[in-house]
Coordinates of C-alpha atoms in Angstrom, one line a residue:
Chain A
M278 CA -145.1 -284.9 -133.4
T279 CA -147.6 -283.3 -135.7
Q280 CA -145.2 -281.5 -138.0
S281 CA -146.3 -282.8 -141.4
H282 CA -149.9 -282.5 -140.5
T283 CA -150.0 -279.0 -139.0
L284 CA -147.6 -277.6 -141.5
S285 CA -149.7 -278.5 -144.5
R286 CA -152.9 -277.2 -143.0
P287 CA -153.6 -273.4 -143.3
L288 CA -155.1 -271.6 -140.4
S289 CA -158.8 -272.2 -140.4
L290 CA -161.7 -271.7 -138.1
S291 CA -163.2 -275.0 -139.2
R292 CA -164.9 -277.2 -136.6
R293 CA -162.2 -279.7 -137.0
G294 CA -159.6 -277.1 -136.1
L295 CA -161.7 -276.0 -133.2
L296 CA -162.0 -279.5 -131.8
A297 CA -158.3 -280.2 -132.5
S298 CA -159.1 -283.9 -132.3
G299 CA -158.7 -284.8 -135.9
A300 CA -154.9 -285.0 -135.7
G301 CA -154.8 -288.4 -137.4
A302 CA -158.2 -288.3 -139.2
G303 CA -157.2 -285.2 -141.2
T304 CA -154.4 -286.9 -143.1
A305 CA -156.2 -290.1 -143.6
A306 CA -158.3 -288.7 -146.4
L307 CA -155.2 -287.5 -148.2
L308 CA -153.6 -290.9 -148.6
P309 CA -153.6 -292.1 -152.2
A310 CA -154.0 -295.7 -151.4
A311 CA -157.6 -295.4 -150.3
A312 CA -158.2 -299.1 -150.6
L313 CA -155.5 -299.8 -147.9
A314 CA -156.7 -297.0 -145.7
Q315 CA -158.5 -299.4 -143.4
A316 CA -155.3 -301.3 -142.6
L317 CA -152.9 -298.4 -142.8
K318 CA -155.0 -295.7 -141.2
P319 CA -152.5 -293.3 -139.6
A320 CA -152.6 -293.3 -135.8
T321 CA -151.7 -290.8 -133.2
L322 CA -150.2 -291.8 -129.9
L323 CA -149.8 -289.5 -126.9
N324 CA -147.0 -290.3 -124.4
V325 CA -147.5 -288.3 -121.2
S326 CA -144.1 -288.4 -119.4
Y327 CA -142.1 -286.8 -116.7
D328 CA -139.6 -284.0 -117.0
P329 CA -136.1 -285.4 -117.8
T330 CA -137.2 -287.7 -120.6
R331 CA -137.8 -284.9 -123.2
E332 CA -134.7 -285.7 -125.2
L333 CA -135.0 -289.5 -124.7
Y334 CA -138.5 -289.8 -126.1
K335 CA -137.8 -287.4 -128.9
E336 CA -135.3 -290.0 -130.2
V337 CA -137.3 -293.1 -129.1
N338 CA -140.4 -291.7 -130.9
A339 CA -138.5 -291.2 -134.2
A340 CA -137.0 -294.7 -134.0
F341 CA -140.3 -296.3 -133.2
A342 CA -142.2 -294.5 -135.9
A343 CA -139.7 -295.7 -138.5
Y344 CA -139.7 -299.2 -137.0
W345 CA -143.5 -299.4 -136.9
K346 CA -143.9 -298.1 -140.5
G347 CA -141.5 -300.7 -141.7
R348 CA -143.3 -303.5 -139.9
T349 CA -146.9 -302.6 -140.5
G350 CA -146.9 -299.7 -143.0
Q351 CA -148.9 -297.6 -140.5
V352 CA -147.9 -294.0 -140.3
L353 CA -147.7 -292.8 -136.7
T354 CA -147.8 -289.3 -135.2
L355 CA -146.2 -289.5 -131.8
Q356 CA -147.0 -286.7 -129.4
Q357 CA -145.2 -286.0 -126.1
S358 CA -146.1 -284.0 -123.0
H359 CA -143.6 -283.4 -120.2
G360 CA -143.8 -282.0 -116.7
G361 CA -143.4 -282.9 -113.0
S362 CA -144.5 -286.6 -112.7
G363 CA -147.2 -285.9 -110.1
K364 CA -148.6 -283.0 -112.1
Q365 CA -148.7 -285.1 -115.2
A366 CA -150.6 -287.9 -113.4
R367 CA -153.1 -285.3 -112.2
S368 CA -153.6 -284.1 -115.8
V369 CA -154.3 -287.7 -117.0
I370 CA -156.8 -288.1 -114.2
D371 CA -158.4 -284.9 -115.3
G372 CA -158.8 -286.1 -118.8
L373 CA -155.5 -285.6 -120.7
Q374 CA -155.9 -288.4 -123.3
A375 CA -152.6 -290.2 -122.7
D376 CA -152.3 -293.6 -124.6
V377 CA -149.3 -294.4 -122.6
V378 CA -147.9 -292.9 -119.4
T379 CA -144.1 -293.1 -118.7
L380 CA -143.7 -291.5 -115.3
A381 CA -141.1 -291.2 -112.7
L382 CA -142.5 -293.6 -110.2
A383 CA -145.1 -296.2 -109.7
A384 CA -147.1 -294.2 -107.1
D385 CA -148.2 -291.7 -109.7
I386 CA -149.6 -294.4 -112.0
D387 CA -151.2 -296.0 -109.0
E388 CA -153.0 -292.7 -108.5
I389 CA -154.3 -292.8 -112.1
A390 CA -155.5 -296.4 -111.5
A391 CA -157.1 -295.5 -108.2
R392 CA -158.7 -292.2 -108.9
A393 CA -159.7 -292.4 -112.5
K394 CA -159.8 -296.2 -113.0
L395 CA -158.2 -295.8 -116.4
L396 CA -156.1 -298.9 -116.0
P397 CA -156.2 -302.0 -113.7
A398 CA -154.5 -301.8 -110.3
N399 CA -152.2 -304.6 -111.3
W400 CA -150.8 -302.6 -114.2
Q401 CA -147.2 -303.0 -112.9
S402 CA -147.1 -306.7 -113.4
R403 CA -148.1 -306.5 -117.1
L404 CA -144.6 -305.7 -118.4
P405 CA -141.2 -307.2 -117.6
N406 CA -139.0 -305.7 -114.8
N407 CA -141.8 -304.1 -112.8
S408 CA -142.8 -302.3 -116.0
T409 CA -139.6 -300.3 -115.9
P410 CA -137.6 -300.6 -119.1
Y411 CA -134.7 -298.8 -117.5
T412 CA -133.5 -297.7 -114.1
S413 CA -131.7 -294.7 -112.8
T414 CA -130.5 -293.3 -109.5
I415 CA -130.0 -290.0 -107.6
V416 CA -126.6 -288.4 -107.7
F417 CA -125.1 -285.0 -106.7
L418 CA -124.3 -282.4 -109.3
V419 CA -121.8 -279.8 -107.9
R420 CA -120.0 -276.9 -109.4
K421 CA -116.7 -277.5 -111.1
G422 CA -113.9 -278.5 -108.7
N423 CA -116.5 -279.2 -106.0
P424 CA -115.5 -276.0 -104.0
W425 CA -117.6 -277.0 -100.9
K426 CA -116.2 -280.6 -100.8
I427 CA -119.6 -282.2 -101.0
R428 CA -118.9 -285.9 -101.1
D429 CA -121.7 -287.7 -99.3
W430 CA -125.1 -287.2 -97.7
P431 CA -123.9 -285.7 -94.4
D432 CA -122.2 -282.9 -96.3
L433 CA -125.6 -281.6 -97.5
I434 CA -126.7 -280.4 -94.1
K435 CA -123.6 -278.3 -93.3
P436 CA -124.6 -274.7 -92.6
G437 CA -124.6 -272.5 -95.6
I438 CA -124.8 -275.2 -98.3
G439 CA -127.5 -274.4 -100.8
V440 CA -129.3 -277.7 -101.9
I441 CA -131.5 -277.6 -105.0
T442 CA -134.2 -280.3 -105.3
P443 CA -137.7 -280.0 -106.7
N444 CA -140.9 -280.3 -104.6
P445 CA -141.6 -284.0 -103.6
K446 CA -145.3 -283.2 -103.8
T447 CA -145.2 -282.7 -107.6
S448 CA -141.9 -284.2 -108.7
G449 CA -141.0 -287.8 -109.0
G450 CA -137.3 -287.2 -109.0
A451 CA -137.6 -285.2 -105.8
R452 CA -139.4 -288.1 -104.1
W453 CA -136.6 -290.5 -105.1
A454 CA -134.0 -288.0 -103.9
Y455 CA -135.9 -287.6 -100.6
L456 CA -136.0 -291.4 -100.1
A457 CA -132.3 -291.7 -101.1
A458 CA -131.4 -289.2 -98.4
Y459 CA -133.7 -290.9 -95.9
Q460 CA -132.2 -294.3 -96.3
A461 CA -128.7 -293.0 -96.0
A462 CA -129.5 -291.3 -92.7
A463 CA -131.7 -294.1 -91.4
K464 CA -128.9 -296.7 -91.9
T465 CA -127.0 -295.2 -88.9
G466 CA -129.7 -293.9 -86.7
G467 CA -133.1 -295.2 -87.7
D468 CA -136.2 -293.2 -88.5
A469 CA -135.7 -290.5 -85.9
A470 CA -132.2 -289.7 -87.2
A471 CA -133.5 -289.8 -90.8
Q472 CA -136.2 -287.3 -90.0
A473 CA -133.9 -285.0 -88.1
Y474 CA -131.5 -285.2 -91.1
L475 CA -134.2 -284.3 -93.6
T476 CA -135.4 -281.4 -91.5
K477 CA -131.9 -279.9 -91.7
L478 CA -131.5 -280.8 -95.3
F479 CA -134.7 -279.0 -96.4
K480 CA -133.6 -276.0 -94.3
N481 CA -130.8 -275.7 -96.9
V482 CA -133.2 -275.7 -99.8
P483 CA -133.8 -272.2 -101.0
V484 CA -136.3 -273.0 -103.8
L485 CA -138.6 -275.9 -104.6
D486 CA -139.4 -276.1 -108.3
T487 CA -142.3 -278.3 -109.5
G488 CA -140.3 -280.6 -111.7
A489 CA -136.8 -281.9 -112.1
R490 CA -136.1 -279.8 -115.2
G491 CA -137.1 -276.6 -113.3
S492 CA -134.6 -277.4 -110.6
T493 CA -131.8 -278.2 -113.1
T494 CA -132.5 -274.8 -114.7
T495 CA -132.4 -273.1 -111.3
F496 CA -129.1 -274.7 -110.5
A497 CA -127.3 -274.6 -113.9
Q498 CA -128.8 -271.5 -115.7
R499 CA -129.8 -269.3 -112.8
K500 CA -126.7 -270.5 -110.8
I501 CA -128.5 -270.8 -107.5
G502 CA -127.3 -273.3 -104.9
D503 CA -124.1 -275.4 -104.4
V504 CA -125.5 -278.9 -105.1
L505 CA -128.3 -280.3 -107.1
L506 CA -129.9 -283.6 -106.1
S507 CA -130.4 -284.9 -109.5
W508 CA -131.4 -287.8 -111.6
E509 CA -128.2 -289.5 -112.8
N510 CA -129.3 -289.0 -116.5
E511 CA -130.2 -285.3 -115.9
A512 CA -126.8 -284.7 -114.3
F513 CA -125.1 -286.1 -117.4
L514 CA -127.4 -284.1 -119.6
T515 CA -126.5 -280.9 -117.8
I516 CA -122.8 -281.5 -118.5
D517 CA -123.6 -282.3 -122.1
E518 CA -125.6 -279.1 -122.4
F519 CA -123.5 -276.7 -120.3
G520 CA -120.1 -278.0 -120.8
P521 CA -117.6 -278.8 -118.1
N522 CA -118.9 -276.4 -115.5
F523 CA -120.1 -279.1 -113.2
D524 CA -118.9 -282.3 -111.6
I525 CA -121.0 -285.4 -110.8
V526 CA -120.5 -286.8 -107.3
Y527 CA -121.7 -290.3 -106.4
P528 CA -122.7 -290.6 -102.7
S529 CA -121.7 -293.7 -100.8
S530 CA -125.2 -295.1 -101.3
S531 CA -128.4 -294.1 -103.2
I532 CA -131.7 -295.6 -104.4
L533 CA -132.6 -297.7 -107.3
A534 CA -135.1 -295.5 -109.2
E535 CA -137.5 -297.4 -111.3
P536 CA -139.5 -295.1 -113.6
P537 CA -142.4 -297.3 -114.9
V538 CA -144.4 -297.2 -118.1
A539 CA -148.0 -298.3 -118.6
L540 CA -150.8 -298.6 -121.1
V541 CA -153.8 -296.4 -120.3
D542 CA -156.4 -299.0 -121.1
K543 CA -159.5 -296.9 -121.2
N544 CA -157.9 -294.3 -123.4
V545 CA -156.4 -296.7 -125.9
D546 CA -159.7 -298.5 -126.3
R547 CA -161.4 -295.2 -126.8
H548 CA -158.8 -294.2 -129.4
G549 CA -158.5 -297.6 -131.0
T550 CA -154.8 -297.5 -130.4
R551 CA -154.2 -300.6 -128.2
T552 CA -152.1 -302.5 -130.7
V553 CA -149.8 -299.6 -131.5
A554 CA -149.5 -298.5 -127.9
T555 CA -148.6 -302.0 -126.8
G556 CA -146.1 -302.2 -129.6
Y557 CA -144.6 -298.9 -128.4
L558 CA -144.1 -300.1 -124.8
N559 CA -142.7 -303.4 -125.9
F560 CA -140.3 -301.5 -128.2
L561 CA -138.8 -299.8 -125.2
Y562 CA -137.4 -303.2 -124.1
S563 CA -135.9 -303.9 -127.6
P564 CA -132.1 -303.8 -128.1
R565 CA -132.6 -300.8 -130.4
A566 CA -134.4 -298.7 -127.8
Q567 CA -132.2 -299.9 -125.0
E568 CA -129.2 -298.6 -126.9
I569 CA -131.0 -295.2 -127.2
I570 CA -131.9 -295.3 -123.5
A571 CA -128.2 -296.0 -122.5
R572 CA -127.0 -293.1 -124.7
H573 CA -129.3 -290.8 -122.8
H574 CA -127.7 -291.9 -119.6
F575 CA -130.5 -294.0 -118.3
R576 CA -129.4 -297.5 -117.0
P577 CA -130.6 -300.1 -119.5
R578 CA -132.3 -303.4 -118.5
D579 CA -131.1 -305.3 -121.6
P580 CA -127.9 -307.2 -120.6
A581 CA -126.1 -306.5 -123.9
A582 CA -126.7 -302.8 -123.7
A583 CA -125.9 -302.8 -120.0
A584 CA -122.6 -304.6 -120.7
K585 CA -121.7 -302.2 -123.5
Y586 CA -122.3 -299.1 -121.4
A587 CA -121.1 -300.6 -118.0
S588 CA -118.3 -298.1 -117.7
A589 CA -120.6 -295.2 -118.1
F590 CA -122.5 -295.9 -114.9
K591 CA -120.7 -296.1 -111.6
Q592 CA -121.7 -299.0 -109.4
I593 CA -122.7 -297.9 -105.9
P594 CA -124.9 -299.6 -103.3
L595 CA -128.5 -298.9 -104.2
V596 CA -131.4 -299.7 -101.9
T597 CA -134.8 -300.6 -103.5
I598 CA -138.1 -299.0 -102.8
D599 CA -139.5 -302.4 -101.9
G600 CA -136.6 -303.4 -99.6
A601 CA -136.2 -300.2 -97.7
F602 CA -139.6 -298.6 -97.8
G603 CA -142.1 -301.5 -98.3
G604 CA -143.1 -300.4 -101.8
W605 CA -144.4 -297.2 -103.3
K606 CA -147.9 -297.4 -101.8
Q607 CA -146.5 -297.5 -98.3
A608 CA -143.8 -294.9 -99.0
Q609 CA -146.3 -292.6 -100.6
A610 CA -148.7 -292.8 -97.6
T611 CA -146.0 -292.5 -95.0
H612 CA -143.9 -289.7 -96.5
F613 CA -145.7 -287.7 -99.1
A614 CA -149.4 -287.9 -98.5
D615 CA -151.1 -284.9 -96.8
G616 CA -149.9 -284.8 -93.2
G617 CA -147.1 -287.3 -93.9
V618 CA -143.4 -287.0 -92.9
F619 CA -142.6 -284.5 -95.5
D620 CA -145.3 -282.1 -94.4
R621 CA -144.1 -282.4 -90.9
I622 CA -140.4 -281.8 -91.5
Y623 CA -140.7 -279.1 -94.3
K624 CA -141.3 -275.7 -92.8
P625 CA -140.5 -273.0 -95.5
Chain B
M216 CA -148.3 -228.9 -116.3
T217 CA -147.4 -229.2 -112.6
A218 CA -145.4 -226.0 -112.7
A219 CA -148.3 -224.1 -114.1
A220 CA -150.8 -225.6 -111.7
I221 CA -148.8 -224.7 -108.6
P222 CA -147.3 -221.3 -109.2
T223 CA -146.9 -220.5 -105.5
R224 CA -144.4 -223.3 -104.9
R225 CA -140.8 -222.3 -104.3
R226 CA -138.3 -222.5 -107.1
R227 CA -136.2 -225.2 -105.2
D228 CA -139.1 -227.6 -105.7
L229 CA -139.3 -227.0 -109.4
N230 CA -135.7 -227.8 -109.9
L231 CA -136.5 -231.3 -108.9
A232 CA -138.5 -231.8 -112.1
P233 CA -135.5 -232.8 -114.3
L234 CA -134.2 -235.1 -111.6
M235 CA -137.5 -236.9 -111.4
I236 CA -137.8 -237.2 -115.2
L237 CA -134.4 -238.7 -115.2
A238 CA -135.3 -241.1 -112.4
S239 CA -138.4 -242.3 -114.2
A240 CA -136.5 -242.6 -117.4
A241 CA -133.9 -244.8 -115.6
V242 CA -136.6 -247.0 -114.1
M243 CA -138.2 -247.3 -117.5
A244 CA -134.9 -248.3 -119.1
G245 CA -134.1 -250.8 -116.3
L246 CA -137.5 -252.4 -116.0
I247 CA -138.9 -252.3 -119.5
L248 CA -136.2 -251.5 -122.1
M249 CA -133.5 -253.7 -120.7
P250 CA -135.6 -257.0 -120.6
L251 CA -136.8 -256.2 -124.1
V252 CA -133.2 -255.8 -125.3
V253 CA -132.3 -259.0 -123.6
V254 CA -135.0 -260.9 -125.4
F255 CA -133.8 -259.9 -128.8
H256 CA -130.1 -260.2 -127.8
D257 CA -130.5 -263.8 -126.6
A258 CA -132.7 -264.6 -129.6
L259 CA -130.0 -263.5 -132.0
A260 CA -127.1 -265.0 -129.8
K261 CA -126.3 -267.6 -132.4
G262 CA -127.0 -265.4 -135.4
V263 CA -129.9 -264.5 -137.7
G264 CA -129.8 -267.9 -139.3
A265 CA -130.4 -269.7 -136.0
Y266 CA -133.1 -267.2 -135.2
F267 CA -135.2 -267.9 -138.3
A268 CA -134.5 -271.6 -138.1
A269 CA -136.0 -271.6 -134.6
L270 CA -139.0 -269.8 -135.8
K271 CA -139.5 -272.2 -138.7
E272 CA -139.4 -275.2 -136.4
P273 CA -142.7 -277.2 -136.8
D274 CA -143.6 -276.9 -133.1
A275 CA -143.0 -273.2 -133.1
L276 CA -145.2 -272.7 -136.2
A277 CA -147.8 -274.9 -134.6
A278 CA -147.7 -272.7 -131.5
V279 CA -148.0 -269.5 -133.5
R280 CA -150.9 -271.0 -135.4
L281 CA -152.7 -272.1 -132.2
T282 CA -152.1 -268.7 -130.6
L283 CA -153.6 -266.9 -133.6
L284 CA -156.5 -269.4 -133.7
V285 CA -157.3 -268.9 -130.0
A286 CA -157.2 -265.1 -130.4
A287 CA -159.2 -265.2 -133.6
I288 CA -162.0 -267.0 -131.7
S289 CA -161.9 -265.3 -128.3
V290 CA -161.4 -261.7 -129.4
P291 CA -164.4 -261.4 -131.7
L292 CA -166.6 -263.1 -129.1
N293 CA -165.4 -260.8 -126.4
A294 CA -165.9 -257.8 -128.8
V295 CA -169.5 -258.8 -129.4
F296 CA -170.1 -259.4 -125.7
G297 CA -168.3 -256.2 -124.7
V298 CA -170.4 -254.1 -127.1
S299 CA -173.7 -255.7 -125.9
A300 CA -172.8 -255.3 -122.2
A301 CA -171.6 -251.7 -122.6
W302 CA -174.8 -250.9 -124.7
A303 CA -177.0 -252.5 -122.1
I304 CA -175.3 -250.8 -119.1
S305 CA -174.9 -247.3 -120.5
K306 CA -178.1 -246.9 -122.4
F307 CA -180.6 -248.7 -120.2
E308 CA -181.7 -248.8 -116.6
F309 CA -182.4 -252.3 -115.2
R310 CA -182.2 -254.2 -112.0
G311 CA -179.0 -256.0 -111.3
K312 CA -176.9 -253.5 -113.4
S313 CA -174.3 -253.1 -110.7
V314 CA -174.1 -256.9 -110.3
L315 CA -173.4 -257.2 -114.0
L316 CA -170.7 -254.5 -113.8
T317 CA -169.1 -256.3 -110.9
L318 CA -169.2 -259.6 -112.8
I319 CA -167.5 -258.0 -115.8
D320 CA -164.7 -256.8 -113.6
M321 CA -164.2 -260.2 -111.9
P322 CA -161.6 -261.6 -114.3
F323 CA -159.4 -258.6 -113.5
S324 CA -159.3 -259.5 -109.8
I325 CA -159.1 -263.3 -109.9
S326 CA -155.9 -265.1 -110.4
P327 CA -155.4 -266.7 -113.9
V328 CA -154.8 -270.1 -112.3
V329 CA -158.3 -270.0 -111.0
S330 CA -159.6 -268.9 -114.4
G331 CA -158.0 -272.1 -115.8
L332 CA -158.9 -274.4 -113.0
V333 CA -162.6 -273.6 -113.0
W334 CA -162.8 -275.2 -116.5
V335 CA -160.9 -278.3 -115.3
L336 CA -163.4 -278.6 -112.5
L337 CA -166.3 -278.2 -114.9
F338 CA -165.1 -280.1 -117.9
G339 CA -162.2 -282.3 -116.7
A340 CA -162.6 -286.1 -116.6
Q341 CA -163.4 -285.9 -112.8
G342 CA -165.4 -282.6 -113.3
L343 CA -169.1 -281.9 -113.2
F344 CA -169.7 -282.7 -116.9
G345 CA -166.6 -285.0 -117.3
T346 CA -168.4 -288.3 -117.7
W347 CA -170.9 -287.0 -120.3
L348 CA -168.1 -285.4 -122.3
I349 CA -166.1 -288.6 -122.3
D350 CA -169.1 -290.7 -123.3
H351 CA -169.8 -288.4 -126.2
D352 CA -166.1 -288.0 -127.2
V353 CA -166.1 -284.3 -126.8
K354 CA -162.7 -282.8 -125.9
I355 CA -162.6 -279.5 -124.1
I356 CA -159.9 -279.6 -121.5
F357 CA -156.4 -280.3 -122.9
A358 CA -157.6 -279.3 -126.3
T359 CA -158.3 -276.0 -128.3
P360 CA -161.8 -275.4 -126.8
G361 CA -160.3 -275.3 -123.3
L362 CA -157.6 -272.9 -124.4
V363 CA -160.3 -270.7 -125.9
L364 CA -162.5 -270.8 -122.8
A365 CA -159.6 -269.9 -120.5
T366 CA -158.6 -267.0 -122.8
I367 CA -162.2 -265.7 -123.1
L368 CA -162.6 -265.7 -119.3
V369 CA -159.3 -263.9 -118.8
T370 CA -159.9 -261.2 -121.5
F371 CA -163.6 -260.8 -120.7
P372 CA -163.5 -257.2 -119.4
F373 CA -161.2 -255.5 -121.8
V374 CA -163.7 -254.3 -124.5
A375 CA -166.6 -253.7 -122.1
R376 CA -164.4 -251.7 -119.7
E377 CA -163.2 -249.5 -122.6
L378 CA -166.6 -248.7 -123.9
I379 CA -168.7 -248.2 -120.8
P380 CA -167.3 -244.9 -119.6
L381 CA -167.4 -243.4 -123.1
M382 CA -171.0 -244.6 -123.8
Q383 CA -172.1 -243.3 -120.4
Q384 CA -170.5 -240.0 -121.2
Q385 CA -172.2 -239.8 -124.6
G386 CA -175.6 -240.6 -123.1
A387 CA -178.6 -241.9 -125.0
D388 CA -179.8 -238.6 -126.6
E389 CA -178.7 -239.3 -130.1
E390 CA -180.2 -242.8 -130.0
A391 CA -183.4 -241.3 -128.7
A392 CA -183.5 -238.8 -131.5
A393 CA -182.9 -241.5 -134.1
L394 CA -185.7 -243.6 -132.7
T395 CA -188.1 -240.6 -132.6
L396 CA -187.3 -240.1 -136.3
G397 CA -188.4 -243.6 -137.0
A398 CA -185.2 -245.6 -137.2
S399 CA -185.4 -249.2 -136.0
G400 CA -183.3 -250.4 -133.1
L401 CA -180.8 -252.1 -135.3
T402 CA -180.5 -249.2 -137.7
T403 CA -179.9 -246.9 -134.6
F404 CA -177.2 -249.2 -133.4
W405 CA -175.4 -249.4 -136.8
R406 CA -175.8 -245.8 -137.9
V407 CA -175.6 -243.9 -134.6
T408 CA -174.1 -245.9 -131.7
L409 CA -171.4 -247.8 -133.6
P410 CA -169.9 -244.8 -135.4
N411 CA -169.7 -243.0 -132.0
I412 CA -167.7 -245.8 -130.4
K413 CA -165.7 -247.2 -133.2
W414 CA -162.3 -246.0 -132.1
A415 CA -162.8 -246.9 -128.5
L416 CA -164.0 -250.3 -129.7
L417 CA -160.9 -250.8 -131.8
Y418 CA -158.8 -249.7 -128.8
G419 CA -160.5 -252.3 -126.5
V420 CA -160.1 -255.0 -129.1
L421 CA -156.4 -254.2 -129.3
L422 CA -155.9 -254.6 -125.6
C423 CA -158.0 -257.7 -125.5
N424 CA -156.0 -259.2 -128.4
A425 CA -152.7 -258.4 -126.7
R426 CA -153.7 -260.2 -123.6
A427 CA -155.3 -263.1 -125.4
M428 CA -152.0 -263.8 -127.3
G429 CA -149.9 -263.3 -124.2
E430 CA -151.9 -265.1 -121.6
F431 CA -149.8 -267.8 -119.8
G432 CA -151.3 -268.8 -116.4
A433 CA -154.9 -269.8 -117.3
V434 CA -154.0 -271.6 -120.6
S435 CA -151.1 -273.4 -118.8
V436 CA -153.7 -275.1 -116.5
V437 CA -155.9 -276.3 -119.4
S438 CA -153.2 -277.0 -122.0
G439 CA -151.9 -280.5 -121.2
H440 CA -148.6 -279.3 -122.8
I441 CA -148.8 -281.6 -125.8
R442 CA -146.0 -280.4 -128.1
G443 CA -147.1 -279.2 -131.5
L444 CA -150.7 -279.5 -130.5
T445 CA -151.8 -277.7 -127.4
N446 CA -148.9 -275.4 -126.6
T447 CA -149.6 -271.7 -127.3
L448 CA -146.7 -269.3 -128.0
P449 CA -146.2 -268.4 -124.3
L450 CA -146.3 -272.1 -123.3
H451 CA -143.9 -272.9 -126.1
V452 CA -141.4 -270.4 -124.8
E453 CA -141.4 -272.1 -121.4
V454 CA -141.0 -275.6 -123.0
L455 CA -138.0 -274.5 -125.1
Y456 CA -136.4 -272.7 -122.1
N457 CA -136.7 -275.9 -120.1
D458 CA -135.3 -277.8 -123.1
Y459 CA -132.1 -275.7 -122.7
D460 CA -132.9 -274.2 -126.1
S461 CA -132.5 -270.6 -125.2
V462 CA -132.2 -269.3 -128.8
G463 CA -135.5 -271.1 -129.6
A464 CA -137.2 -269.8 -126.4
F465 CA -136.1 -266.2 -126.9
S466 CA -136.9 -266.3 -130.6
A467 CA -140.5 -267.3 -129.8
A468 CA -140.5 -264.7 -127.0
S469 CA -139.3 -262.1 -129.5
V470 CA -142.4 -262.9 -131.7
L471 CA -144.6 -262.2 -128.6
A472 CA -142.6 -259.1 -127.8
G473 CA -143.0 -258.0 -131.4
L474 CA -146.8 -258.4 -131.2
G475 CA -146.7 -256.4 -128.0
I476 CA -144.8 -253.6 -129.6
L477 CA -147.1 -253.6 -132.6
T478 CA -150.1 -253.3 -130.2
L479 CA -148.4 -250.4 -128.5
V480 CA -147.8 -248.6 -131.8
L481 CA -151.3 -249.1 -132.9
K482 CA -152.6 -248.0 -129.5
S483 CA -150.5 -244.8 -129.6
V484 CA -151.7 -244.0 -133.1
L485 CA -155.3 -244.4 -132.0
E486 CA -154.7 -242.2 -129.0
W487 CA -153.0 -239.6 -131.1
R488 CA -155.4 -239.5 -134.0
H489 CA -158.7 -240.1 -132.1
S490 CA -158.2 -239.0 -128.6
G491 CA -161.4 -237.0 -128.7
E492 CA -163.4 -240.1 -129.5
L493 CA -161.8 -242.3 -127.0
S494 CA -163.2 -242.5 -123.5
A495 CA -162.5 -239.4 -121.3
N496 CA -160.5 -241.3 -118.8
R497 CA -158.1 -242.5 -121.4
K498 CA -156.7 -239.0 -122.2
H499 CA -153.7 -238.8 -119.9

């Protein structure tokens, strides 16, 4: 973040303040080692991310800044912006100067590649594990003691059950939740049964927030609804934050959620931050970051961290987006595009 | 006042007056006072120490600074614009005057989300001037200029709307007299017009400032929500609330509420001291 920089600068109406672009440039002149300024020029990196990663990246950013300074001597200012994954992608398309995007699903980064051409279409093959340094899944968060005995997907469509989930149009987590519900219903009755199931499910949804965090707030703070379809990490975080007022319920099956990360090529080249941005994304795969990732209840890719935290993550059958839905491009077009399945089944 | 105005009414009706005063007091307490109390109560939920710690947090300070900066740019611009528009409309006759009046009122009637989105459509990367701006490395959207533009658009009418009725009521006689006596246009403005409208102008600036600092919708669209950089105070409140940091959120909200109360006090002082010089329709 920009603490040190913004703290030391008094309020001014200078052109630099007006343009607000000199975040890194302002401090450069203050460095005593002017001779080294070329090599050590402070850099600013903007990570545009989705909703439930606020706490994760706060810690990852601090760790990376320390690691990078130790390795190269370069001082980094790491900035973060969070919101519904689809909304964040839209902002990057409209010109939000993200050096890296760390979004909830590949389709949103595909949109950035397709509409704004800021990164190549094959972006997902550039980093290991489909460019996803960790995975997660969708679970149920219910109120303490599970008063409505919500144990599996069929329980969600019982009359009178209030289901909280964000809007699949704007939220990545909501799209994973929708697909998790879809695959569970399709297993027994195919597409027709799945669509009938989802129609009933969304009849039980009293409010659609734009992002996962909004839904969690609706469920936990405003106390609306009986069950929250939640990212696994967000469910654990809610219990960390609000104490033992909730129980996590693992359904009989769910989906392997792969939230990907990518370098935004055109932006890093414009900012001259390709090296540090690449270093940042690689750092996410390092044992150090994987440990932080696991502590924030995301499922790490690194075998050592995965083994260490194995007991924290319940193993349930997880379908993949490629296996069950033919990949994100197809799932997006079939289910979430204008006039897709979601538009047909959701009648508020 | 109603009792004196309608002496023929029967006494039974008049007895309703205390009841109605009580009812409106209850509504005021429920809808205005209670939320205000909640803001300060939640802000102080973990004690005074936590309250001030939340306000001294770097992102909170950055948000305060940005809010003040945006207001410091947009309010003077709108004051200059408001005075010129009111001057033109009330002292001169010209074609298209009613069109200008309608345009000034437009920000009152359009939704703030539109006031924000128009700038994205103009200056966003996919917008009309997007490519040129990127090629020349000029940042408008998702940076301070975008926040200023959105705020200016939303707070556009406040000063002009405050001045126009007053200046129309005052007429152009004094200016005409000054000009006849040989004063230049500028002198006339500084020595005759401005002294006549100074309190109404201050009043308009106050309202404009209150809205500029409190605006949420339009700036939310153009902000990009970069922490410590493009979040104004109202946006920072939302971020903290969603971070489960309710003390932080309500502490920041209490600053906004404090600014609102200060505005209200200044406004009341103005109304009380200078009601004669404020516009006629302002004297309730």
